């Protein structure tokens, strides 16, 4: 048992420090205001303080930290993207993930599993080869493997998928991993807090003041703040915040659902994704099967769950693993995914001076938490887009220079 836990258990006064400092009031002014206490907002705050010495910063969170998509995702981490911009960006993130638990002095349960994207059609195999070649070109460990390699890694799989969607091969990405998502938010939050950043939970941003094309302040449910720099990192609420500064974007909001089973004995080491069957699965350290599928097909800002989703996901999961038919679903939930037309994020400076965007993370942003934090902190500190995000700026839609990641974003959408 860790010594700290034992000390805590035996102490009458519970001397363990709280994870974050509680601030009763907002200050009248900050050097930068970050809207959104998810992984991305907290990571940006952490790197602003740690790497750029900017700590007169507040993070405003309307609920509780990590309560948005950060605490709702299925924690898949990988860098097997399709575009050079995407591959380089996510590769840097995977590199940052390696040292994160050490940096935070907090166990993130980072677990390297290997990631298979199953191909059930010739077209899917072609895309896998394409991704493998781009990945190898940039030094990423990805290769196309045959059905026998899938069977070896997941012996319980039915390669024929009941006869109607036989597995022809897969894109195998050895660095594929999972981590504990809420601990990531806590680690970044605690690290930022210890460096002087203020985290204000239950504080909703209601308006943003802009004068002469520049940000001047933020109006919140707990009072007004003067600032010249605002970072918007609010995932499924991005269009609402953009309305406050008069910026249009092509982001649409779709629910993305997921579910977990009751815990069962460990039987699945790798992460498996089937674009054709629109499902994916991994097994957590607790034995639960973490499963998901495609986006809900309609635009709506809601986190309700549906029976339709459970039935559809369970049906296709049984195509892959018929032996799961008696395993019970324990819970299901949804997050609001901010989707872009090219399945790449929108990051960086905007037409409003001092207003920065970290959005469009749709179904794929958890893995990018470290690199988005690092690059957005740099962008705010220098008022210049970091070199790694130049493929992701908002003006790419006006300039018809899309960064097409649909083939690699995650499950088929
Ligand atoms: P969030 O964590 O959503 O944080 C935004 C915060 O902003 C929220 O806490 C919200 O309360 C707050 N906020 C909103 N409006 C306001 C306001 N007006 N004032 C103050 N605060 C406000 N990605 C992967 O890489 N791998 C996966 O396996 C994966 N699986 C997913 C599965 C599901 C079911 C879902 C929903 C998403 C998944 N994603 C995955 C995507 C990933 O979860 C997100 O892209 C990522 O978590 C976004 O982080 P964030 O910090 O930007 O947003
Ligand atoms: O980005 O790998 C991913 C992912 C899988 C499921 C949802 N997102």
Short mmCIF file of C-alpha atoms and ligand atoms in Angstrom, two decimals:
data_model
loop_
_atom_site.label_atom_id
_atom_site.label_comp_id
_atom_site.label_asym_id
_atom_site.label_seq_id
_atom_site.Cartn_x
_atom_site.Cartn_y
_atom_site.Cartn_z
CA UNK A 1 0.00 0.00 0.00
CA UNK A 2 1.46 3.44 -0.86
CA UNK A 3 2.82 5.20 2.23
CA UNK A 4 0.80 8.36 1.53
CA UNK A 5 -2.45 6.39 1.61
CA UNK A 6 -1.49 4.70 4.88
CA UNK A 7 -0.56 8.06 6.46
CA UNK A 8 -3.89 9.49 5.31
CA UNK A 9 -5.84 6.52 6.67
CA UNK A 10 -4.21 6.76 10.10
CA UNK A 11 -4.39 10.54 10.42
CA UNK A 12 -7.12 12.13 12.54
CA UNK A 13 -6.78 15.49 10.84
CA UNK A 14 -6.56 14.38 7.21
CA UNK A 15 -3.52 16.55 6.42
CA UNK A 16 -3.39 15.64 2.71
CA UNK A 17 -3.54 18.84 0.67
CA UNK A 18 -6.64 19.32 -1.45
CA UNK A 19 -6.12 18.82 -5.17
CA UNK A 20 -6.89 22.49 -5.96
CA UNK A 21 -7.05 25.78 -4.11
CA UNK A 22 -10.55 27.16 -3.69
CA UNK A 23 -10.86 30.83 -4.66
CA UNK A 24 -13.89 32.61 -3.25
CA UNK A 25 -13.76 35.49 -5.69
CA UNK A 26 -12.62 36.21 -9.21
CA UNK A 27 -9.94 38.88 -9.54
CA UNK A 28 -10.95 41.98 -11.54
CA UNK A 29 -8.25 41.29 -14.17
CA UNK A 30 -6.09 38.44 -15.47
CA UNK A 31 -3.40 38.27 -18.17
CA UNK A 32 -5.37 35.44 -19.79
CA UNK A 33 -8.75 33.79 -19.28
CA UNK A 34 -9.32 30.19 -20.35
CA UNK A 35 -12.91 29.14 -20.91
CA UNK A 36 -13.42 25.43 -20.28
CA UNK A 37 -11.97 23.25 -17.52
CA UNK A 38 -11.60 20.15 -19.65
CA UNK A 39 -8.24 18.55 -20.40
CA UNK A 40 -7.48 21.04 -23.16
CA UNK A 41 -8.15 24.22 -21.16
CA UNK A 42 -6.30 22.91 -18.11
CA UNK A 43 -3.34 21.70 -20.20
CA UNK A 44 -3.04 25.13 -21.83
CA UNK A 45 -3.09 26.74 -18.36
CA UNK A 46 -0.43 24.31 -17.11
CA UNK A 47 1.99 24.94 -19.99
CA UNK A 48 1.35 28.72 -19.92
CA UNK A 49 2.51 28.74 -16.30
CA UNK A 50 5.24 26.09 -16.57
CA UNK A 51 6.83 26.93 -19.91
CA UNK A 52 6.08 30.63 -20.36
CA UNK A 53 5.94 31.96 -16.79
CA UNK A 54 2.40 33.30 -17.35
CA UNK A 55 0.39 32.39 -14.27
CA UNK A 56 -1.93 35.34 -13.74
CA UNK A 57 -4.46 33.17 -15.51
CA UNK A 58 -7.89 31.80 -14.61
CA UNK A 59 -9.69 28.76 -15.94
CA UNK A 60 -13.46 29.20 -15.90
CA UNK A 61 -15.54 26.02 -15.84
CA UNK A 62 -19.32 26.14 -15.77
CA UNK A 63 -19.61 22.68 -14.17
CA UNK A 64 -16.76 20.70 -12.63
CA UNK A 65 -13.36 20.06 -14.15
CA UNK A 66 -13.21 17.08 -16.46
CA UNK A 67 -17.03 16.85 -16.48
CA UNK A 68 -17.29 17.50 -20.24
CA UNK A 69 -15.92 15.26 -22.99
CA UNK A 70 -12.67 14.80 -21.07
CA UNK A 71 -14.44 12.60 -18.51
CA UNK A 72 -16.71 10.97 -21.10
CA UNK A 73 -14.32 9.67 -23.70
CA UNK A 74 -13.06 6.16 -24.30
CA UNK A 75 -9.40 7.23 -23.80
CA UNK A 76 -7.83 5.94 -27.02
CA UNK A 77 -4.40 7.41 -27.71
CA UNK A 78 -2.66 6.89 -31.05
CA UNK A 79 -0.90 8.78 -33.85
CA UNK A 80 -1.81 6.68 -36.93
CA UNK A 81 -3.37 9.60 -38.82
CA UNK A 82 -3.56 10.21 -42.54
CA UNK A 83 -2.26 13.71 -43.28
CA UNK A 84 1.34 14.82 -42.63
CA UNK A 85 -0.04 17.64 -40.43
CA UNK A 86 -2.06 15.17 -38.36
CA UNK A 87 0.67 12.54 -38.06
CA UNK A 88 3.30 15.04 -36.87
CA UNK A 89 0.90 16.67 -34.41
CA UNK A 90 -0.43 13.47 -32.80
CA UNK A 91 3.04 11.91 -32.76
CA UNK A 92 4.23 14.82 -30.63
CA UNK A 93 1.28 14.18 -28.32
CA UNK A 94 2.12 10.49 -27.93
CA UNK A 95 5.68 11.57 -27.08
CA UNK A 96 4.38 13.99 -24.41
CA UNK A 97 2.09 11.31 -22.92
CA UNK A 98 5.17 9.19 -22.05
CA UNK A 99 6.43 11.62 -19.35
CA UNK A 100 3.13 13.01 -18.14
CA UNK A 101 2.59 10.81 -15.06
CA UNK A 102 6.16 11.63 -13.98
CA UNK A 103 5.59 15.37 -14.54
CA UNK A 104 2.39 15.28 -12.48
CA UNK A 105 3.56 12.76 -9.89
CA UNK A 106 0.18 11.13 -10.46
CA UNK A 107 -0.67 7.71 -11.83
CA UNK A 108 -2.50 8.21 -15.14
CA UNK A 109 -2.83 4.44 -15.75
CA UNK A 110 -1.25 4.94 -19.16
CA UNK A 111 -1.34 1.50 -20.73
CA UNK A 112 0.26 0.65 -24.07
CA UNK A 113 -2.00 -1.92 -25.77
CA UNK A 114 -1.49 -1.80 -29.54
CA UNK A 115 -4.32 -0.62 -31.80
CA UNK A 116 -5.94 -2.59 -34.63
CA UNK A 117 -8.16 -0.88 -37.23
CA UNK A 118 -9.94 -3.86 -38.78
CA UNK A 119 -10.52 -3.94 -42.54
CA UNK A 120 -13.54 -5.90 -43.76
CA UNK A 121 -13.43 -4.67 -47.38
CA UNK A 122 -10.83 -4.11 -50.09
CA UNK A 123 -11.49 -0.37 -49.84
CA UNK A 124 -10.73 -0.41 -46.11
CA UNK A 125 -7.53 -2.36 -46.75
CA UNK A 126 -6.46 0.24 -49.31
CA UNK A 127 -6.97 3.05 -46.77
CA UNK A 128 -5.01 1.02 -44.21
CA UNK A 129 -2.08 0.70 -46.64
CA UNK A 130 -2.26 4.42 -47.35
CA UNK A 131 -2.19 5.26 -43.64
CA UNK A 132 0.63 2.76 -43.00
CA UNK A 133 2.78 4.33 -45.74
CA UNK A 134 2.20 7.91 -44.52
CA UNK A 135 2.87 6.79 -40.94
CA UNK A 136 6.11 4.98 -41.83
CA UNK A 137 7.30 7.99 -43.81
CA UNK A 138 7.14 10.03 -40.60
CA UNK A 139 8.69 7.30 -38.46
CA UNK A 140 5.42 6.12 -36.88
CA UNK A 141 5.11 2.42 -36.08
CA UNK A 142 2.16 1.25 -38.25
CA UNK A 143 1.82 -1.70 -40.60
CA UNK A 144 -0.84 -3.67 -42.43
CA UNK A 145 -1.25 -7.17 -41.00
CA UNK A 146 -3.28 -10.21 -42.05
CA UNK A 147 -6.26 -11.79 -40.24
CA UNK A 148 -3.98 -14.30 -38.50
CA UNK A 149 -2.21 -11.46 -36.63
CA UNK A 150 -5.62 -10.18 -35.46
CA UNK A 151 -6.57 -13.66 -34.26
CA UNK A 152 -3.26 -14.03 -32.43
CA UNK A 153 -3.76 -10.73 -30.60
CA UNK A 154 -7.48 -11.33 -29.86
CA UNK A 155 -8.06 -15.10 -29.91
CA UNK A 156 -11.76 -14.77 -29.01
CA UNK A 157 -12.60 -12.91 -32.23
CA UNK A 158 -14.78 -14.43 -34.94
CA UNK A 159 -12.75 -13.54 -38.06
CA UNK A 160 -15.76 -14.35 -40.26
CA UNK A 161 -17.99 -11.98 -38.27
CA UNK A 162 -20.92 -14.37 -38.58
CA UNK A 163 -20.19 -14.76 -42.31
CA UNK A 164 -21.34 -11.33 -43.40
CA UNK A 165 -18.28 -9.10 -42.84
CA UNK A 166 -15.11 -11.26 -42.85
CA UNK A 167 -11.95 -9.56 -41.59
CA UNK A 168 -9.43 -9.26 -44.43
CA UNK A 169 -6.64 -7.63 -42.44
CA UNK A 170 -5.95 -4.62 -40.26
CA UNK A 171 -3.84 -1.54 -39.74
CA UNK A 172 -1.75 -2.33 -36.67
CA UNK A 173 -0.32 0.56 -34.66
CA UNK A 174 1.88 -0.67 -31.81
CA UNK A 175 1.94 2.63 -29.80
CA UNK A 176 -1.88 2.62 -29.40
CA UNK A 177 -2.69 3.16 -25.70
CA UNK A 178 -5.35 4.05 -23.14
CA UNK A 179 -5.14 6.22 -19.99
CA UNK A 180 -7.36 7.29 -17.14
CA UNK A 181 -9.13 10.38 -18.48
CA UNK A 182 -10.25 12.14 -15.29
CA UNK A 183 -6.76 11.79 -13.79
CA UNK A 184 -5.43 13.67 -16.82
CA UNK A 185 -7.70 16.63 -16.02
CA UNK A 186 -6.73 16.46 -12.32
CA UNK A 187 -3.00 16.26 -13.12
CA UNK A 188 -3.07 19.29 -15.40
CA UNK A 189 -5.36 21.16 -12.98
CA UNK A 190 -3.21 20.47 -9.94
CA UNK A 191 -0.02 21.35 -11.85
CA UNK A 192 -1.53 24.65 -13.02
CA UNK A 193 -2.94 25.43 -9.56
CA UNK A 194 0.43 24.86 -7.90
CA UNK A 195 1.98 27.34 -10.33
CA UNK A 196 -0.50 30.08 -9.44
CA UNK A 197 -3.29 29.59 -12.00
CA UNK A 198 -6.79 30.02 -10.53
CA UNK A 199 -9.36 27.36 -11.34
CA UNK A 200 -12.95 28.53 -10.88
CA UNK A 201 -15.55 25.77 -11.10
CA UNK A 202 -19.28 26.49 -11.36
CA UNK A 203 -18.43 29.70 -13.19
CA UNK A 204 -20.13 30.11 -16.54
CA UNK A 205 -19.01 32.52 -19.23
CA UNK A 206 -22.05 34.49 -20.37
CA UNK A 207 -20.46 37.08 -22.64
CA UNK A 208 -17.18 38.34 -24.08
CA UNK A 209 -16.42 42.05 -24.51
CA UNK A 210 -14.79 43.09 -27.76
CA UNK A 211 -13.85 46.70 -28.60
CA UNK A 212 -12.13 47.83 -31.80
CA UNK A 213 -11.70 44.19 -32.91
CA UNK A 214 -9.89 43.24 -29.68
CA UNK A 215 -10.94 41.23 -26.63
CA UNK A 216 -11.23 43.42 -23.52
CA UNK A 217 -13.08 41.29 -20.99
CA UNK A 218 -15.26 38.36 -20.04
CA UNK A 219 -18.67 38.38 -18.33
CA UNK A 220 -19.39 35.44 -16.06
CA UNK A 221 -22.07 34.15 -13.72
CA UNK A 222 -19.82 35.33 -10.83
CA UNK A 223 -18.83 38.76 -12.11
CA UNK A 224 -16.87 40.51 -14.86
CA UNK A 225 -13.17 40.28 -15.66
CA UNK A 226 -10.82 42.50 -17.69
CA UNK A 227 -8.39 40.66 -19.94
CA UNK A 228 -6.71 41.01 -23.31
CA UNK A 229 -6.47 37.27 -24.00
CA UNK A 230 -9.18 34.61 -24.03
CA UNK A 231 -8.77 30.95 -24.98
CA UNK A 232 -11.97 29.12 -25.89
CA UNK A 233 -11.66 25.37 -25.12
CA UNK A 234 -15.27 24.33 -24.64
CA UNK A 235 -15.74 21.37 -27.07
CA UNK A 236 -19.51 20.92 -27.65
CA UNK A 237 -20.32 24.49 -26.56
CA UNK A 238 -18.00 26.16 -29.11
CA UNK A 239 -20.75 27.68 -31.34
CA UNK A 240 -22.27 29.45 -28.30
CA UNK A 241 -18.97 31.06 -27.35
CA UNK A 242 -18.21 31.97 -30.98
CA UNK A 243 -21.58 33.77 -31.16
CA UNK A 244 -20.35 36.00 -28.30
CA UNK A 245 -17.48 37.33 -30.43
CA UNK A 246 -19.29 37.24 -33.78
CA UNK A 247 -17.14 34.54 -35.40
CA UNK A 248 -18.70 31.96 -37.72
CA UNK A 249 -17.30 28.45 -38.01
CA UNK A 250 -18.37 25.26 -39.80
CA UNK A 251 -18.59 23.34 -36.49
CA UNK A 252 -21.71 21.24 -35.92
CA UNK A 253 -22.56 19.45 -32.67
CA UNK A 254 -23.46 15.76 -32.65
CA UNK A 255 -23.82 13.48 -29.64
CA UNK A 256 -21.26 10.68 -29.36
CA UNK A 257 -22.29 7.82 -27.11
CA UNK A 258 -20.36 5.04 -25.37
CA UNK A 259 -21.02 2.28 -22.86
CA UNK A 260 -19.23 -0.10 -20.48
CA UNK A 261 -19.99 -3.67 -19.52
CA UNK A 262 -19.82 -5.26 -16.13
CA UNK A 263 -16.23 -6.23 -15.24
CA UNK A 264 -15.05 -9.56 -16.62
CA UNK A 265 -11.74 -11.45 -16.41
CA UNK A 266 -8.96 -9.96 -18.57
CA UNK A 267 -9.25 -11.42 -22.08
CA UNK A 268 -8.63 -8.47 -24.44
CA UNK A 269 -5.26 -6.75 -24.47
CA UNK A 270 -5.33 -4.61 -27.66
CA UNK A 271 -7.74 -1.89 -28.74
CA UNK A 272 -9.90 -2.98 -31.68
CA UNK A 273 -11.73 -0.63 -34.04
CA UNK A 274 -13.96 -1.65 -36.92
CA UNK A 275 -14.77 1.21 -39.26
CA UNK A 276 -17.11 -0.97 -41.34
CA UNK A 277 -19.11 -2.27 -38.37
CA UNK A 278 -18.87 1.20 -36.72
CA UNK A 279 -17.77 -0.17 -33.35
CA UNK A 280 -14.69 -0.26 -31.15
CA UNK A 281 -13.67 -1.96 -27.90
CA UNK A 282 -10.94 -2.10 -25.28
CA UNK A 283 -10.80 -3.63 -21.80
CA UNK A 284 -10.02 -1.43 -18.82
CA UNK A 285 -7.68 -2.33 -15.95
CA UNK A 286 -10.85 -3.01 -13.92
CA UNK A 287 -12.07 -5.57 -16.47
CA UNK A 288 -14.89 -3.47 -17.92
CA UNK A 289 -15.32 -3.54 -21.69
CA UNK A 290 -15.31 0.02 -22.98
CA UNK A 291 -17.29 0.18 -26.19
CA UNK A 292 -18.37 2.86 -28.61
CA UNK A 293 -19.75 3.47 -32.05
CA UNK A 294 -20.29 6.29 -34.54
CA UNK A 295 -21.80 9.69 -33.89
CA UNK A 296 -25.54 10.05 -33.56
CA UNK A 297 -26.63 11.04 -37.07
CA UNK A 298 -28.41 14.27 -36.12
CA UNK A 299 -27.29 17.65 -34.80
CA UNK A 300 -28.40 18.21 -31.21
CA UNK A 301 -26.80 19.70 -28.10
CA UNK A 302 -27.70 17.02 -25.60
CA UNK A 303 -26.01 14.32 -23.55
CA UNK A 304 -28.91 11.89 -23.32
CA UNK A 305 -28.39 8.19 -24.07
CA UNK A 306 -30.55 6.09 -26.39
CA UNK A 307 -31.65 2.46 -26.51
CA UNK A 308 -31.15 2.57 -30.27
CA UNK A 309 -27.43 3.10 -29.71
CA UNK A 310 -27.09 0.22 -27.22
CA UNK A 311 -28.92 -2.19 -29.51
CA UNK A 312 -26.93 -1.21 -32.60
CA UNK A 313 -23.57 -1.33 -30.83
CA UNK A 314 -24.34 -4.64 -29.08
CA UNK A 315 -25.45 -6.25 -32.35
CA UNK A 316 -22.22 -5.37 -34.16
CA UNK A 317 -20.07 -6.21 -31.15
CA UNK A 318 -21.58 -9.71 -31.17
CA UNK A 319 -20.55 -10.05 -34.83
CA UNK A 320 -16.94 -9.71 -33.63
CA UNK A 321 -17.26 -11.50 -30.27
CA UNK A 322 -20.32 -13.78 -30.12
CA UNK A 323 -19.26 -15.13 -26.70
CA UNK A 324 -20.18 -11.77 -25.13
CA UNK A 325 -23.90 -12.38 -25.54
CA UNK A 326 -24.48 -12.87 -21.79
CA UNK A 327 -22.30 -10.00 -20.59
CA UNK A 328 -24.33 -7.16 -19.09
CA UNK A 329 -24.10 -3.51 -20.01
CA UNK A 330 -23.42 -1.56 -16.83
CA UNK A 331 -23.86 2.04 -17.96
CA UNK A 332 -23.93 4.28 -21.01
CA UNK A 333 -23.51 8.00 -21.58
CA UNK A 334 -22.93 10.65 -24.26
CA UNK A 335 -20.77 13.68 -24.93
CA UNK A 336 -21.26 16.54 -27.36
CA UNK A 337 -18.76 16.31 -30.20
CA UNK A 338 -17.79 19.52 -32.03
CA UNK A 339 -17.42 18.18 -35.56
CA UNK A 340 -15.58 19.86 -38.44
CA UNK A 341 -16.09 19.09 -42.16
CA UNK A 342 -12.54 17.71 -42.57
CA UNK A 343 -12.33 15.89 -39.20
CA UNK A 344 -9.36 18.01 -38.10
CA UNK A 345 -9.40 20.49 -35.19
CA UNK A 346 -9.59 24.28 -35.38
CA UNK A 347 -6.75 25.91 -33.46
CA UNK A 348 -4.97 29.20 -33.10
CA UNK A 349 -5.50 32.92 -33.60
CA UNK A 350 -8.80 34.23 -34.94
CA UNK A 351 -10.01 37.44 -36.63
CA UNK A 352 -10.72 38.89 -33.16
CA UNK A 353 -7.41 40.02 -31.63
CA UNK A 354 -6.71 38.26 -28.35
CA UNK A 355 -9.35 35.56 -28.94
CA UNK A 356 -7.85 32.10 -29.50
CA UNK A 357 -9.62 28.91 -30.45
CA UNK A 358 -8.98 25.29 -29.44
CA UNK A 359 -11.99 23.50 -30.87
CA UNK A 360 -13.29 21.06 -33.44
CA UNK A 361 -11.98 18.12 -31.44
CA UNK A 362 -15.04 16.06 -32.30
CA UNK A 363 -14.46 12.42 -31.49
CA UNK A 364 -10.65 12.53 -31.46
CA UNK A 365 -9.36 15.16 -29.02
CA UNK A 366 -8.46 13.23 -25.84
CA UNK A 367 -5.22 11.90 -27.30
CA UNK A 368 -4.29 15.45 -28.29
CA UNK A 369 -4.67 16.91 -24.77
CA UNK A 370 -0.92 17.33 -24.10
CA UNK A 371 0.02 18.66 -27.53
CA UNK A 372 -2.98 20.99 -27.78
CA UNK A 373 -2.14 22.42 -24.34
CA UNK A 374 1.49 22.92 -25.28
CA UNK A 375 0.86 24.47 -28.70
CA UNK A 376 -2.01 26.69 -27.52
CA UNK A 377 0.07 27.96 -24.58
CA UNK A 378 2.81 28.88 -27.04
CA UNK A 379 0.29 30.55 -29.36
CA UNK A 380 -1.17 32.68 -26.54
CA UNK A 381 2.20 33.56 -25.07
CA UNK A 382 3.67 34.72 -28.40
CA UNK A 383 0.45 35.75 -30.18
CA UNK A 384 1.71 33.58 -33.06
CA UNK A 385 0.42 30.17 -34.13
CA UNK A 386 2.74 27.34 -33.11
CA UNK A 387 4.35 25.66 -36.15
CA UNK A 388 2.58 22.33 -35.40
CA UNK A 389 -0.92 23.86 -35.73
CA UNK A 390 -0.61 25.77 -38.99
CA UNK A 391 -2.65 23.06 -40.77
CA UNK A 392 -5.52 23.54 -38.32
CA UNK A 393 -6.34 27.26 -38.46
CA UNK A 394 -9.88 28.58 -38.95
CA UNK A 395 -9.01 30.33 -42.22
CA UNK A 396 -8.38 26.99 -43.96
CA UNK A 397 -12.14 26.83 -44.61
CA UNK A 398 -12.13 30.23 -46.31
CA UNK A 399 -9.00 29.35 -48.31
CA UNK A 400 -10.24 25.87 -49.36
CA UNK A 401 -7.16 24.27 -47.78
CA UNK A 402 -8.76 21.47 -45.77
CA UNK A 403 -6.76 18.94 -43.75
CA UNK A 404 -8.75 15.81 -44.59
CA UNK A 405 -8.59 13.33 -41.71
CA UNK A 406 -11.93 11.56 -42.19
CA UNK A 407 -10.18 8.28 -43.06
CA UNK A 408 -8.30 8.29 -39.75
CA UNK A 409 -10.37 10.30 -37.25
CA UNK A 410 -11.70 7.20 -35.45
CA UNK A 411 -14.63 4.86 -36.14
CA UNK A 412 -16.44 5.44 -39.45
CA UNK A 413 -18.81 8.40 -39.28
P1 LIG B 1 -14.24 19.19 -22.59
O1 LIG B 1 -13.60 18.15 -21.76
O2 LIG B 1 -15.64 18.95 -23.05
O3 LIG B 1 -14.18 20.52 -21.75
C1 LIG B 1 -14.89 21.68 -22.13
C2 LIG B 1 -15.44 22.30 -20.85
O4 LIG B 1 -16.00 23.57 -21.17
C3 LIG B 1 -16.58 21.48 -20.24
O5 LIG B 1 -16.19 21.01 -18.97
C4 LIG B 1 -17.75 22.47 -20.17
O6 LIG B 1 -18.50 22.37 -18.99
C5 LIG B 1 -17.02 23.81 -20.25
N1 LIG B 1 -17.85 24.91 -20.76
C6 LIG B 1 -18.68 24.90 -21.83
N2 LIG B 1 -19.28 26.11 -21.96
C7 LIG B 1 -18.80 26.89 -20.96
C8 LIG B 1 -19.05 28.23 -20.56
N3 LIG B 1 -19.90 29.02 -21.22
N4 LIG B 1 -18.40 28.71 -19.48
C9 LIG B 1 -17.54 27.93 -18.78
N5 LIG B 1 -17.27 26.64 -19.12
C10 LIG B 1 -17.88 26.14 -20.19
N6 LIG B 1 -10.93 11.33 -28.17
C11 LIG B 1 -9.85 10.53 -28.29
O7 LIG B 1 -8.75 11.00 -28.62
N7 LIG B 1 -9.93 9.19 -28.05
C12 LIG B 1 -11.10 8.59 -27.72
O8 LIG B 1 -11.15 7.37 -27.49
C13 LIG B 1 -12.26 9.40 -27.64
N8 LIG B 1 -13.46 8.84 -27.33
C14 LIG B 1 -14.56 9.62 -27.16
C15 LIG B 1 -15.73 9.02 -26.74
C16 LIG B 1 -16.85 9.80 -26.44
C17 LIG B 1 -18.11 9.13 -26.00
C18 LIG B 1 -16.77 11.22 -26.56
C19 LIG B 1 -17.96 12.09 -26.25
C20 LIG B 1 -15.59 11.83 -27.02
C21 LIG B 1 -14.47 11.03 -27.31
N9 LIG B 1 -13.24 11.60 -27.71
C22 LIG B 1 -12.14 10.81 -27.85
C23 LIG B 1 -13.14 13.06 -27.92
C24 LIG B 1 -12.58 13.76 -26.69
O9 LIG B 1 -13.28 13.35 -25.53
C25 LIG B 1 -12.70 15.28 -26.80
O10 LIG B 1 -12.25 15.72 -28.06
C26 LIG B 1 -11.84 15.96 -25.73
O11 LIG B 1 -12.11 15.41 -24.47
C27 LIG B 1 -12.11 17.46 -25.72
O12 LIG B 1 -11.52 18.02 -24.56
P2 LIG B 1 -11.82 19.51 -24.19
O13 LIG B 1 -11.02 19.83 -22.98
O14 LIG B 1 -11.64 20.37 -25.39
O15 LIG B 1 -13.39 19.54 -23.90
O1 LIG B 2 -9.87 9.03 -31.70
O2 LIG B 2 -9.22 6.95 -31.61
C1 LIG B 2 -10.07 7.82 -31.48
C2 LIG B 2 -11.41 7.44 -31.04
C3 LIG B 2 -11.90 6.19 -30.89
C4 LIG B 2 -13.19 6.33 -30.49
C5 LIG B 2 -13.49 7.63 -30.39
N1 LIG B 2 -12.39 8.31 -30.74
#
